[in-house]
Short mmCIF file of C-alpha atoms in Angstrom, two decimals:
data_model
loop_
_atom_site.label_atom_id
_atom_site.label_comp_id
_atom_site.label_asym_id
_atom_site.label_seq_id
_atom_site.Cartn_x
_atom_site.Cartn_y
_atom_site.Cartn_z
CA MET H 22 131.70 86.76 134.04
CA THR H 23 131.49 87.76 137.62
CA LEU H 24 131.58 91.67 138.48
CA ASP H 25 134.06 92.23 141.23
CA ARG H 26 136.50 95.00 142.64
CA THR H 27 138.84 94.46 139.56
CA THR H 28 136.41 96.30 137.24
CA PRO H 29 135.40 98.88 139.43
CA HIS H 30 133.63 101.26 136.57
CA LEU H 31 131.77 98.67 134.89
CA LEU H 32 130.72 97.21 138.27
CA ASN H 33 129.71 100.43 139.65
CA THR H 34 127.71 101.71 136.71
CA ILE H 35 125.88 98.16 136.80
CA GLU H 36 125.44 97.95 140.40
CA GLN H 37 123.97 101.57 140.38
CA ALA H 38 121.50 100.51 137.54
CA LEU H 39 120.29 97.68 139.64
CA LEU H 40 120.13 99.23 143.20
CA THR H 41 118.11 101.94 141.22
CA HIS H 42 115.72 99.46 139.48
CA VAL H 43 115.03 97.39 142.11
CA ASP H 44 115.48 99.18 145.46
CA SER H 45 113.94 102.57 144.65
CA GLY H 46 110.92 100.66 142.34
CA TYR H 47 110.19 98.03 145.14
CA ARG H 48 111.29 98.75 148.66
CA TRP H 49 110.83 102.56 149.02
CA ARG H 50 107.82 102.20 146.17
CA ASP H 51 109.76 105.12 144.04
CA HIS H 52 107.82 104.55 140.95
CA GLU H 53 109.59 107.84 139.07
CA ALA H 54 112.70 106.61 139.63
CA HIS H 55 112.07 103.13 138.80
CA LEU H 56 110.25 104.32 135.52
CA ASP H 57 113.78 106.25 134.65
CA THR H 58 115.64 102.91 135.10
CA LEU H 59 113.87 101.67 132.11
CA ALA H 60 114.77 101.65 128.48
CA PRO H 61 112.08 103.09 126.04
CA GLY H 62 111.66 100.13 124.52
CA ALA H 63 111.12 98.20 127.78
CA TYR H 64 108.04 96.76 128.42
CA VAL H 65 105.42 98.11 131.02
CA VAL H 66 102.23 97.12 132.29
CA LEU H 67 99.33 99.57 132.41
CA GLY H 68 96.46 97.31 134.16
CA ASP H 69 95.24 94.74 131.61
CA ARG H 70 98.01 95.31 129.07
CA ALA H 71 101.85 95.08 128.19
CA ILE H 72 103.25 97.86 126.19
CA ARG H 73 106.46 99.72 125.39
CA LYS H 74 107.41 102.51 127.66
CA ASN H 75 107.39 104.63 124.75
CA GLU H 76 104.15 103.74 123.74
CA ALA H 77 102.65 105.80 126.70
CA THR H 78 102.80 109.36 128.49
CA ARG H 79 104.87 109.14 131.77
CA ASP H 80 101.86 110.55 133.40
CA GLU H 81 99.75 107.48 131.74
CA THR H 82 101.94 104.89 133.34
CA LEU H 83 102.71 106.70 136.65
CA ALA H 84 98.61 107.05 137.05
CA ALA H 85 98.69 103.25 136.30
CA TRP H 86 101.25 102.00 138.75
CA ALA H 87 100.09 104.01 141.49
CA THR H 88 97.95 100.84 142.69
CA ALA H 89 100.96 98.73 142.77
CA THR H 90 101.53 98.71 146.28
CA ASP H 91 101.52 94.98 147.56
CA LEU H 92 105.02 93.81 145.56
CA PRO H 93 107.55 92.77 147.80
CA GLY H 94 110.71 95.03 148.88
CA PHE H 95 113.71 93.58 146.89
CA ALA H 96 117.35 93.83 147.54
CA LEU H 97 120.57 92.82 145.71
CA ARG H 98 122.16 90.05 147.98
CA SER H 99 125.80 90.71 148.97
CA SER H 100 128.46 88.87 148.07
CA SER H 101 129.81 86.99 151.41
CA SER H 102 133.30 88.17 150.74
CA ASP H 103 133.24 92.15 150.45
CA ARG H 104 129.26 92.49 151.14
CA SER H 105 129.22 93.72 147.54
CA PRO H 106 126.59 93.02 145.43
CA ALA H 107 127.26 89.58 143.57
CA VAL H 108 126.56 90.07 140.19
CA GLU H 109 127.49 88.19 137.05
CA TRP H 110 127.86 89.93 133.94
CA HIS H 111 127.42 88.53 130.14
CA PRO H 112 128.12 90.96 127.91
CA ASP H 113 126.90 91.16 124.29
CA GLY H 114 129.21 93.88 122.62
CA PRO H 115 130.38 96.86 124.51
CA ASP H 116 127.15 98.61 125.42
CA ARG H 117 124.80 95.66 125.94
CA GLY H 118 124.54 92.43 128.40
CA MET H 119 122.83 90.50 130.83
CA ALA H 120 123.07 90.88 134.62
CA ILE H 121 122.03 88.01 136.72
CA ALA H 122 121.60 88.82 140.55
CA GLU H 123 120.09 87.16 143.46
CA LEU H 124 117.27 89.15 144.62
CA THR H 125 115.99 88.79 148.39
CA TRP H 126 112.69 89.75 149.64
CA ASP H 127 110.60 88.93 153.21
CA GLU H 128 113.82 88.44 155.10
CA ASP H 129 114.13 84.78 153.94
CA ARG H 130 113.18 84.26 150.31
CA SER H 131 115.62 84.55 147.21
CA GLN H 132 115.77 83.94 143.59
CA ARG H 133 118.16 84.86 140.77
CA ALA H 134 117.15 87.55 138.25
CA ALA H 135 118.04 88.18 134.82
CA PHE H 136 118.22 91.89 133.69
CA GLY H 137 118.64 93.00 130.02
CA LEU H 138 121.10 96.33 130.06
CA GLU H 139 122.17 98.35 127.60
CA ARG H 140 123.34 102.38 127.20
CA SER H 141 123.87 104.41 124.13
CA ALA H 142 127.08 106.39 123.79
CA GLY H 143 128.46 105.65 127.22
CA GLN H 144 125.50 107.02 128.81
CA THR H 145 123.40 105.54 131.78
CA TRP H 146 122.89 101.64 131.67
CA LEU H 147 118.89 101.25 131.26
CA VAL H 148 117.22 98.16 131.73
CA THR H 149 115.43 96.66 128.79
CA TRP H 150 113.98 93.26 130.34
CA SER H 151 113.89 91.68 133.70
CA ALA H 152 112.72 88.55 134.93
CA LEU H 153 113.14 85.89 137.93
CA VAL H 154 115.00 83.05 136.60
CA GLU H 155 113.89 79.80 137.05
CA GLY H 156 116.85 76.85 136.91
CA ASP H 157 120.32 77.90 135.72
CA PRO H 158 120.35 80.98 133.57
CA ILE H 159 120.53 80.68 129.50
CA PRO H 160 122.03 82.38 126.72
CA ILE H 161 121.20 85.92 126.61
CA ASP H 162 118.88 85.81 123.71
CA ARG H 163 116.95 83.00 124.89
CA GLN H 164 116.92 84.52 128.42
CA ARG H 165 115.55 87.74 126.56
CA VAL H 166 112.50 85.59 124.91
CA ALA H 167 112.04 83.74 128.06
CA ALA H 168 111.68 87.01 130.08
CA LEU H 169 109.05 88.67 127.24
CA ALA H 170 106.95 85.25 127.25
CA GLU H 171 106.17 87.07 131.02
CA ILE H 172 103.85 88.89 129.06
CA SER H 173 101.63 86.28 128.42
CA SER H 174 101.13 85.69 132.26
CA LEU H 175 99.42 89.02 132.85
CA ASP H 176 95.94 87.62 132.05
CA ALA H 177 96.53 84.81 134.46
CA VAL H 178 98.29 86.97 137.25
CA ARG H 179 96.20 90.06 137.05
CA SER H 180 93.83 89.04 139.75
CA LEU H 181 96.98 88.60 142.15
CA GLY H 182 98.01 92.35 142.37
CA ALA H 183 99.28 95.28 140.08
CA ALA H 184 102.19 94.95 138.28
CA ARG H 185 104.64 97.28 136.43
CA THR H 186 107.15 95.44 134.47
CA LEU H 187 108.42 91.55 133.39
CA LEU H 188 109.93 91.33 136.66
CA ASP H 189 106.62 91.88 138.41
CA LEU H 190 104.99 89.18 136.40
CA SER H 191 107.35 86.84 137.02
CA TYR H 192 107.10 87.32 140.42
CA LEU H 193 103.48 87.06 140.70
CA ARG H 194 103.82 83.86 138.48
CA LEU H 195 106.03 82.21 140.52
CA HIS H 196 105.41 83.37 144.26
CA ALA H 197 101.92 84.80 144.58
CA LEU H 198 99.72 82.30 143.24
CA PRO H 199 96.84 81.07 145.54
CA ARG H 200 97.96 78.32 147.92
CA THR H 201 94.55 76.38 147.61
CA PRO H 202 95.22 72.46 148.60
CA LEU H 203 96.15 70.44 145.22
CA LEU H 204 94.38 66.99 145.41
CA PHE H 205 95.87 64.20 143.03
CA LEU H 206 94.94 60.43 142.67
CA PRO H 207 97.95 58.27 143.71
CA GLU H 208 98.06 57.12 140.05
CA THR H 209 98.20 60.30 138.17
CA ARG H 210 101.52 60.97 136.30
CA PHE H 211 102.49 63.36 133.47
CA SER H 212 105.68 64.69 131.91
CA CYS H 213 105.76 65.59 128.03
CA HIS H 214 107.25 62.61 125.96
CA GLY H 215 107.07 64.40 122.72
CA SER H 216 104.31 62.72 121.33
CA GLY H 217 102.97 65.86 119.49
CA VAL H 218 99.48 64.47 119.94
CA CYS H 219 98.81 68.51 121.45
CA CYS H 220 100.58 69.82 118.86
CA THR H 221 98.89 68.18 116.00
CA HIS H 222 95.67 68.02 117.07
CA PRO H 223 93.07 69.92 115.12
CA MET H 224 92.06 72.33 117.92
CA THR H 225 92.09 75.88 117.53
CA ILE H 226 94.87 77.29 120.06
CA GLY H 227 93.36 80.90 120.79
CA ILE H 228 95.82 83.89 121.12
CA GLU H 229 94.65 86.53 123.89
CA ALA H 230 96.07 89.89 123.12
CA ASN H 231 99.24 90.15 125.04
CA THR H 232 100.42 87.06 124.12
CA ALA H 233 100.04 87.78 120.17
CA ARG H 234 101.92 90.99 121.35
CA PHE H 235 105.00 88.69 122.68
CA ILE H 236 104.40 86.42 119.18
CA SER H 237 104.90 89.80 116.94
CA ASP H 238 107.31 91.50 118.99
CA THR H 239 109.61 88.46 119.44
CA ASP H 240 112.36 88.10 116.66
CA TRP H 241 112.17 84.67 116.09
CA ASN H 242 115.01 84.54 113.62
CA VAL H 243 117.38 85.58 116.14
CA ALA H 244 116.26 83.18 118.63
CA ASN H 245 116.05 80.27 116.46
CA PRO H 246 116.74 80.72 112.37
CA ALA H 247 114.70 78.03 111.50
CA LEU H 248 111.83 79.32 113.00
CA GLU H 249 110.17 81.64 109.68
CA GLY H 250 106.87 82.79 108.65
CA SER H 251 103.91 83.74 109.86
CA PHE H 252 102.99 82.46 113.45
CA LEU H 253 99.19 83.86 113.79
CA GLU H 254 96.35 83.90 112.21
CA PRO H 255 93.42 86.25 112.49
CA ILE H 256 89.82 84.94 113.41
CA PRO H 257 87.03 86.89 111.33
CA ASP H 258 84.46 87.96 113.49
CA ALA H 259 85.87 86.87 116.53
CA SER H 260 83.78 89.56 118.85
CA ARG H 261 80.64 88.70 117.29
CA SER H 262 81.56 85.01 118.07
CA GLY H 263 81.87 85.87 121.87
CA LEU H 264 85.51 85.23 121.69
CA THR H 265 88.17 86.71 124.15
CA PHE H 266 90.70 86.34 121.39
CA ALA H 267 91.19 87.59 117.90
CA HIS H 268 93.71 85.40 116.88
CA MET H 269 94.85 81.56 116.75
CA LEU H 270 98.12 79.77 116.21
CA ALA H 271 98.95 79.13 112.33
CA ARG H 272 99.84 75.58 111.20
CA ASP H 273 101.73 74.51 108.26
CA ASP H 274 100.43 72.48 105.67
CA ALA H 275 100.05 69.08 107.21
CA GLY H 276 98.24 70.76 110.12
CA ARG H 277 101.12 71.02 112.77
CA CYS H 278 101.59 74.03 114.83
CA ARG H 279 104.37 76.38 113.02
CA PHE H 280 106.44 76.18 116.40
CA LEU H 281 106.52 72.24 116.17
CA THR H 282 110.05 71.34 115.44
CA PRO H 283 110.90 68.16 113.05
CA ASP H 284 112.08 66.13 115.78
CA VAL H 285 108.54 66.98 117.59
CA ARG H 286 109.36 69.44 120.12
CA CYS H 287 108.04 72.76 120.87
CA SER H 288 110.39 75.61 120.04
CA VAL H 289 108.78 77.97 122.38
CA HIS H 290 109.34 75.92 125.47
CA ASN H 291 112.87 75.00 123.86
CA LEU H 292 113.74 78.64 124.01
CA THR H 293 111.45 79.88 127.11
CA GLY H 294 111.89 76.56 129.40
CA ARG H 295 107.83 76.57 129.77
CA PRO H 296 104.91 76.28 127.61
CA ILE H 297 103.50 80.32 126.94
CA PHE H 298 100.51 80.13 125.24
CA LYS H 299 97.40 79.33 127.38
CA PRO H 300 95.57 76.30 126.06
CA CYS H 301 99.47 74.92 125.94
CA GLN H 302 100.03 75.72 129.76
CA ILE H 303 96.86 74.10 130.70
CA PHE H 304 97.27 70.98 128.75
CA PRO H 305 96.53 67.79 129.91
CA TYR H 306 95.67 69.17 133.21
CA ILE H 307 92.21 69.21 134.20
CA PHE H 308 90.97 71.44 137.45
CA SER H 309 87.68 70.69 139.34
CA TRP H 310 86.84 72.84 142.54
CA CYS H 311 85.64 70.77 145.83
CA PRO H 312 85.71 72.09 149.50
CA ASP H 313 88.79 70.69 150.22
CA GLY H 314 90.51 72.36 147.42
CA ILE H 315 91.12 71.30 143.49
CA CYS H 316 91.18 67.87 142.05
CA VAL H 317 93.96 67.83 139.37
CA THR H 318 93.72 64.99 136.74
CA VAL H 319 94.93 64.62 133.50
CA HIS H 320 93.28 64.55 129.88
CA HIS H 321 94.39 60.96 128.27
CA THR H 322 94.39 62.50 124.91
CA CYS H 323 98.15 62.70 125.91
CA PRO H 324 99.71 59.21 125.59
CA SER H 325 102.07 60.09 128.33
CA ALA H 326 98.83 61.10 130.75
CA ARG H 327 97.20 58.19 129.78
CA LEU H 328 99.91 55.43 130.43
CA GLY H 329 100.76 57.37 133.50
CA ARG H 330 104.37 58.02 132.38
CA GLY H 331 106.33 61.03 134.16
CA VAL H 332 106.24 62.65 137.42
CA ALA H 333 103.40 63.32 140.10
CA PRO H 334 101.69 66.47 139.65
CA ALA H 335 102.66 67.22 143.53
CA GLU H 336 106.22 66.66 142.35
CA ARG H 337 106.21 69.81 140.33
CA GLU H 338 103.41 71.70 142.37
CA ALA H 339 104.33 75.49 141.03
CA ASP H 340 104.22 74.54 137.65
CA VAL H 341 100.52 73.01 138.04
CA ARG H 342 99.50 76.11 140.32
CA SER H 343 100.56 78.30 137.24
CA ARG H 344 98.90 76.22 134.65
CA MET H 345 95.56 76.14 136.96
CA ALA H 346 95.93 79.90 137.31
CA LEU H 347 95.15 80.26 133.92
CA ALA H 348 92.60 77.22 133.78
CA SER H 349 88.52 77.42 134.20
CA GLN H 350 87.64 74.90 137.21
CA LEU H 351 84.60 72.70 137.33
CA ARG H 352 82.54 73.81 140.09
CA THR H 353 78.91 72.99 141.56
CA ASP H 354 77.16 74.74 144.51
CA ARG H 355 75.59 72.06 145.70
CA PHE H 356 76.20 67.90 146.18
CA ARG H 357 73.69 65.37 145.36
CA LEU H 358 73.32 61.60 145.67
CA LEU H 359 70.26 62.04 143.20
CA SER H 360 69.69 64.77 140.84
CA ASN H 361 66.91 65.74 143.42
CA LEU H 362 68.52 64.80 146.69
CA GLU H 363 71.30 67.09 148.46
CA ILE H 364 74.05 65.82 150.61
CA GLY H 365 76.66 67.60 152.44
CA TRP H 366 80.31 67.39 151.24
CA GLU H 367 81.64 64.84 153.62
CA ALA H 368 78.73 62.33 152.35
CA PHE H 369 79.48 62.94 149.09
CA ARG H 370 83.30 62.90 149.44
CA ALA H 371 82.85 59.47 151.49
CA ILE H 372 80.85 57.88 148.62
CA GLU H 373 83.02 59.19 146.15
CA ASP H 374 86.15 57.51 147.71
CA ARG H 375 84.31 54.34 148.08
CA LEU H 376 83.63 54.12 144.88
CA LEU H 377 87.09 54.87 143.41
CA ASP H 378 88.22 52.24 145.77
CA LEU H 379 85.71 49.92 144.24
CA LEU H 380 86.92 50.41 140.49
CA ASP H 381 90.47 49.99 141.64
CA GLY H 382 92.27 46.67 141.30
CA ASP H 383 92.82 43.88 138.65
CA LEU H 384 89.40 42.82 138.32
CA PRO H 385 87.96 43.82 134.60
CA LEU H 386 86.42 47.02 134.48
CA ARG H 387 83.11 45.86 133.57
CA ARG H 388 82.74 43.82 136.76
CA LYS H 389 84.37 46.59 138.96
CA LEU H 390 81.68 48.88 137.57
CA TRP H 391 79.27 46.01 138.68
CA VAL H 392 80.35 46.16 142.19
CA ALA H 393 80.55 49.74 142.54
CA LEU H 394 76.80 50.23 141.20
CA SER H 395 75.72 47.68 143.35
CA TRP H 396 77.32 48.98 146.29
CA LEU H 397 75.55 52.44 145.55
CA GLU H 398 72.34 50.86 145.00
CA ALA H 399 72.84 49.79 148.59
CA ARG H 400 73.90 52.83 150.04
CA LEU H 401 70.02 54.30 148.87
CA GLU H 402 68.75 52.34 151.33
CA ASP H 403 71.70 51.87 153.84
CA PRO H 404 74.25 54.59 155.21
CA ASP H 405 76.89 52.24 155.44
CA PRO H 406 76.22 48.92 153.30
CA ASP H 407 78.87 46.12 153.68
CA VAL H 408 80.30 44.82 149.84
CA ASP H 409 78.32 41.72 149.03
CA ALA H 410 80.67 39.06 147.97
CA GLU H 411 78.05 37.46 145.74
CA TRP H 412 78.28 41.05 143.26
CA TYR H 413 81.90 39.61 142.24
CA GLN H 414 80.05 36.10 141.54
CA GLN H 415 76.98 37.34 139.45
CA ASP H 416 76.38 36.28 135.88
CA LEU H 417 76.47 39.07 133.91
CA ALA H 418 75.19 37.57 130.36
CA VAL H 419 71.19 37.29 131.49
CA LEU H 420 69.68 40.12 129.58
CA THR H 421 67.40 39.06 126.89
CA ALA H 422 67.84 40.16 123.44
CA ASP H 423 64.68 42.97 123.99
CA PRO H 424 66.01 45.20 126.25
CA GLU H 425 69.86 44.57 124.50
CA ALA H 426 68.45 45.81 121.32
CA ALA H 427 67.04 48.96 122.86
CA PHE H 428 70.33 49.71 125.03
CA GLU H 429 72.18 49.29 121.42
CA GLU H 430 70.03 51.13 119.57
CA PHE H 431 70.43 54.41 122.10
CA ALA H 432 74.33 53.57 122.19
CA SER H 433 74.20 54.12 118.14
CA PHE H 434 72.88 57.78 118.72
CA PHE H 435 76.61 58.86 119.49
CA ASP H 436 78.04 57.09 116.13
CA PRO H 437 78.32 60.57 114.33
CA PHE H 438 80.90 61.74 117.41
CA PHE H 439 83.03 59.09 115.98
CA THR H 440 83.08 59.22 112.23
CA ARG H 441 86.70 60.63 112.12
CA LEU H 442 87.94 57.15 113.62
CA ASP H 443 86.92 55.22 110.65
CA TYR H 444 90.12 55.52 108.57
CA ARG H 445 92.57 55.83 111.51
CA CYS H 446 91.42 52.67 113.70
CA SER H 447 92.66 49.70 112.23
CA GLY H 448 95.64 48.12 114.52
CA THR H 449 96.48 45.22 116.91
CA ILE H 450 95.42 47.19 120.13
CA ARG H 451 92.48 44.67 121.69
CA LEU H 452 90.05 46.20 124.46
CA GLU H 453 91.03 43.93 127.21
CA ASP H 454 94.71 45.04 126.58
CA TYR H 455 93.62 48.60 127.56
CA GLU H 456 91.71 47.39 130.90
CA PRO H 457 94.59 48.78 133.08
CA ILE H 458 94.43 52.39 131.17
CA LEU H 459 90.63 52.36 131.21
CA THR H 460 90.88 51.76 134.90
CA ARG H 461 92.99 54.46 135.37
CA TRP H 462 90.77 56.79 133.00
CA PHE H 463 87.47 55.92 134.86
CA ARG H 464 88.75 56.49 138.14
CA SER H 465 90.02 59.69 136.93
CA LEU H 466 86.52 60.67 135.18
CA LEU H 467 84.96 59.87 138.63
CA PHE H 468 87.69 61.84 140.59
CA SER H 469 87.48 64.87 138.15
CA LYS H 470 83.46 65.02 138.87
CA ALA H 471 82.65 65.69 135.24
CA THR H 472 79.80 63.36 135.69
CA THR H 473 78.91 63.61 139.26
CA TYR H 474 78.63 67.39 139.40
CA ALA H 475 76.43 67.12 136.83
CA GLN H 476 73.92 64.55 137.28
CA GLY H 477 74.89 63.51 141.01
CA LEU H 478 76.33 60.61 142.31
CA VAL H 479 73.87 57.93 141.09
CA GLY H 480 73.42 59.37 137.56
CA GLY H 481 77.17 60.17 137.56
CA MET H 482 77.80 56.66 137.94
CA ASN H 483 75.31 55.50 135.39
CA ASP H 484 76.80 57.81 133.18
CA LEU H 485 80.07 56.39 133.40
CA VAL H 486 78.55 52.89 132.71
CA VAL H 487 76.85 54.18 129.57
CA ILE H 488 80.30 55.69 128.19
CA HIS H 489 81.77 52.05 128.62
CA ARG H 490 78.96 50.62 126.66
CA ILE H 491 79.51 53.44 123.90
CA LEU H 492 83.52 52.54 123.94
CA GLU H 493 82.50 49.10 123.22
CA ARG H 494 79.77 49.43 120.66
CA GLN H 495 82.61 51.83 118.87
CA PHE H 496 85.66 49.43 119.22
CA LYS H 497 83.36 46.56 117.82
CA ARG H 498 81.92 49.05 114.82
CA LEU H 499 85.03 50.39 113.66
CA ALA H 500 87.65 47.08 114.70
CA GLY H 501 88.80 44.34 112.91
CA PRO H 502 91.49 42.49 115.12
CA GLY H 503 92.05 45.58 117.17
CA VAL H 504 92.18 49.62 116.96
CA SER H 505 95.43 52.02 116.54
CA GLU H 506 96.57 54.64 118.77
CA HIS H 507 94.56 56.80 116.84
CA PHE H 508 91.43 55.77 118.03
CA TRP H 509 92.53 56.21 121.75
CA ARG H 510 93.48 59.45 121.12
CA GLU H 511 90.11 60.50 119.27
CA PHE H 512 87.69 58.66 121.65
CA PHE H 513 89.41 60.23 124.78
CA GLY H 514 89.60 63.56 123.14
CA LEU H 515 85.77 63.31 122.47
CA VAL H 516 84.53 62.10 125.88
CA SER H 517 87.00 63.77 128.41
CA THR H 518 86.39 67.40 127.39
CA HIS H 519 83.82 68.61 130.14
CA ASN H 520 81.85 71.31 127.97
CA GLY H 521 82.28 69.61 124.68
CA ASN H 522 79.34 68.65 122.16
CA PHE H 523 79.71 65.05 123.33
CA ARG H 524 79.19 65.70 127.01
CA LYS H 525 76.23 68.08 125.98
CA PHE H 526 74.76 65.56 124.31
CA LEU H 527 74.84 63.08 127.09
CA ASP H 528 73.16 65.24 129.19
CA ALA H 529 70.25 66.26 126.49
CA CYS H 530 69.65 62.84 126.39
CA HIS H 531 68.70 62.46 130.25
CA ALA H 532 66.42 65.51 129.57
CA GLN H 533 64.69 64.13 126.47
CA PRO H 534 61.71 61.87 126.68
CA GLY H 535 61.98 58.82 124.90
CA THR H 536 65.65 57.58 125.45
CA VAL H 537 67.07 55.11 127.86
CA LEU H 538 68.50 58.07 130.21
CA HIS H 539 65.32 59.83 130.69
CA GLY H 540 63.67 59.57 133.94
CA MET H 541 66.09 56.63 134.79
CA GLY H 542 69.28 58.54 135.72
CA ASP H 543 68.73 58.35 139.23
CA ASN H 544 68.20 54.34 139.48
CA PRO H 545 71.45 52.34 139.59
CA ARG H 546 69.30 49.72 137.83
CA LEU H 547 69.39 51.54 134.43
CA GLY H 548 73.84 51.09 134.91
CA LEU H 549 73.31 47.73 136.35
CA ASN H 550 71.14 46.62 132.93
CA LEU H 551 73.58 48.10 130.82
CA LEU H 552 76.63 45.90 132.00
CA LEU H 553 74.63 42.93 130.98
CA ARG H 554 74.85 41.13 127.90
CA PRO H 555 72.36 38.60 126.49
CA GLU H 556 73.14 34.93 126.13
CA ALA H 557 74.68 33.53 123.13
#
């Protein structure tokens, strides 16, 4: 119900609790008054950790809050009729409930916030939790879990400003993230369609200490009676291994995340309206820095990302930024055409743009790679070469058998990475059926700079061709009439990770004498020869 002058006592007490909590705590920086509005079990932020109010002394809390000077001055927005604060009250018994009120700050900014309130034996109402609300308010038990989930945001927003409460954390997550320009390829799309790939993939979902606290302190049976049992598993000797987390998400006997529902939906996402755990928040996005901003691509292990299903990242920019705050970014301190030849960013970007254009379109991928590398070879001699029409007509089946055998032997070095595909690969999907998807992926890989930052533009393009050759080999080695969806999930999972073992092994091949790549990474002829095939 909405509080108005027909409920004067309840209105006055709730209004006074909110005014003291918001105005005194933010606008006037009266941290003591703000602390006094919190219930003993409410969460407070002390530096890099979130604990309950009664777990720290008053002096400890106020000392930690002394640096919280950059938060906005919130105020309760008044109703238009009588200038009283417009507050929606959702009771959960006589002494407990949720208030929804609109907060304003910086004169022209506003957003609704939810406040959990309780009192003992008719005493003053105290705030048990609070957070800004995204979208429409949800039932009190779910809204409480969504507010407590802000604890998991602490690691991402600590650098943005000092926080004191869950409300602060929600503000920092939603409104204080850096406004660095985000850059996307036009074909990039993603929305979750419930494939369950990320929730059943055998990767470790590491849980940081604050998020572990959120999981442990949340009554999941109240929020969702279907959720039972333990959700965390300790990681033995985590500190000795150099890990920043000591727990990981538990899995059921089938290897599925314990929070995954039978209809392949995330229980946490259903309850809070968003992913909470760090790896889940980041996936499937990949972030790469450049002087123009952050290049955003998507991990093709996810079928929705691979098939281009969903909305463009620009349409959910706030969500993408909150994920980016948690993710590591691929970076470089120099831009190279060759491994030993640095160029300016503008030249690097212009060459990358031309290569992206040449990889676009409906031609077979092998032909597009051929044209792109042929142009790049010409670019080494001419700063502005034209695209030669002959490149689109040249015969790609002229290599003799001996070099082909050497290339095939080199590609076989990567076979051990794909042994898990052996029992999953049978299916009907043919390589040529996947040409449009592979085009999107190769453009995405180039735009992500995963290969070109590591090896330079020429070496990076050669690496794309190497990956294409390895893909062809694995397809032929494992396929009967075709392969299944599992093949693509595993393949993209192996080759798309910036710092994974596949990428490390490929980089090692550049440095190892005797391999096809050693000493040839800066020569476009390497990639061009790999694209050739011997005559039948």
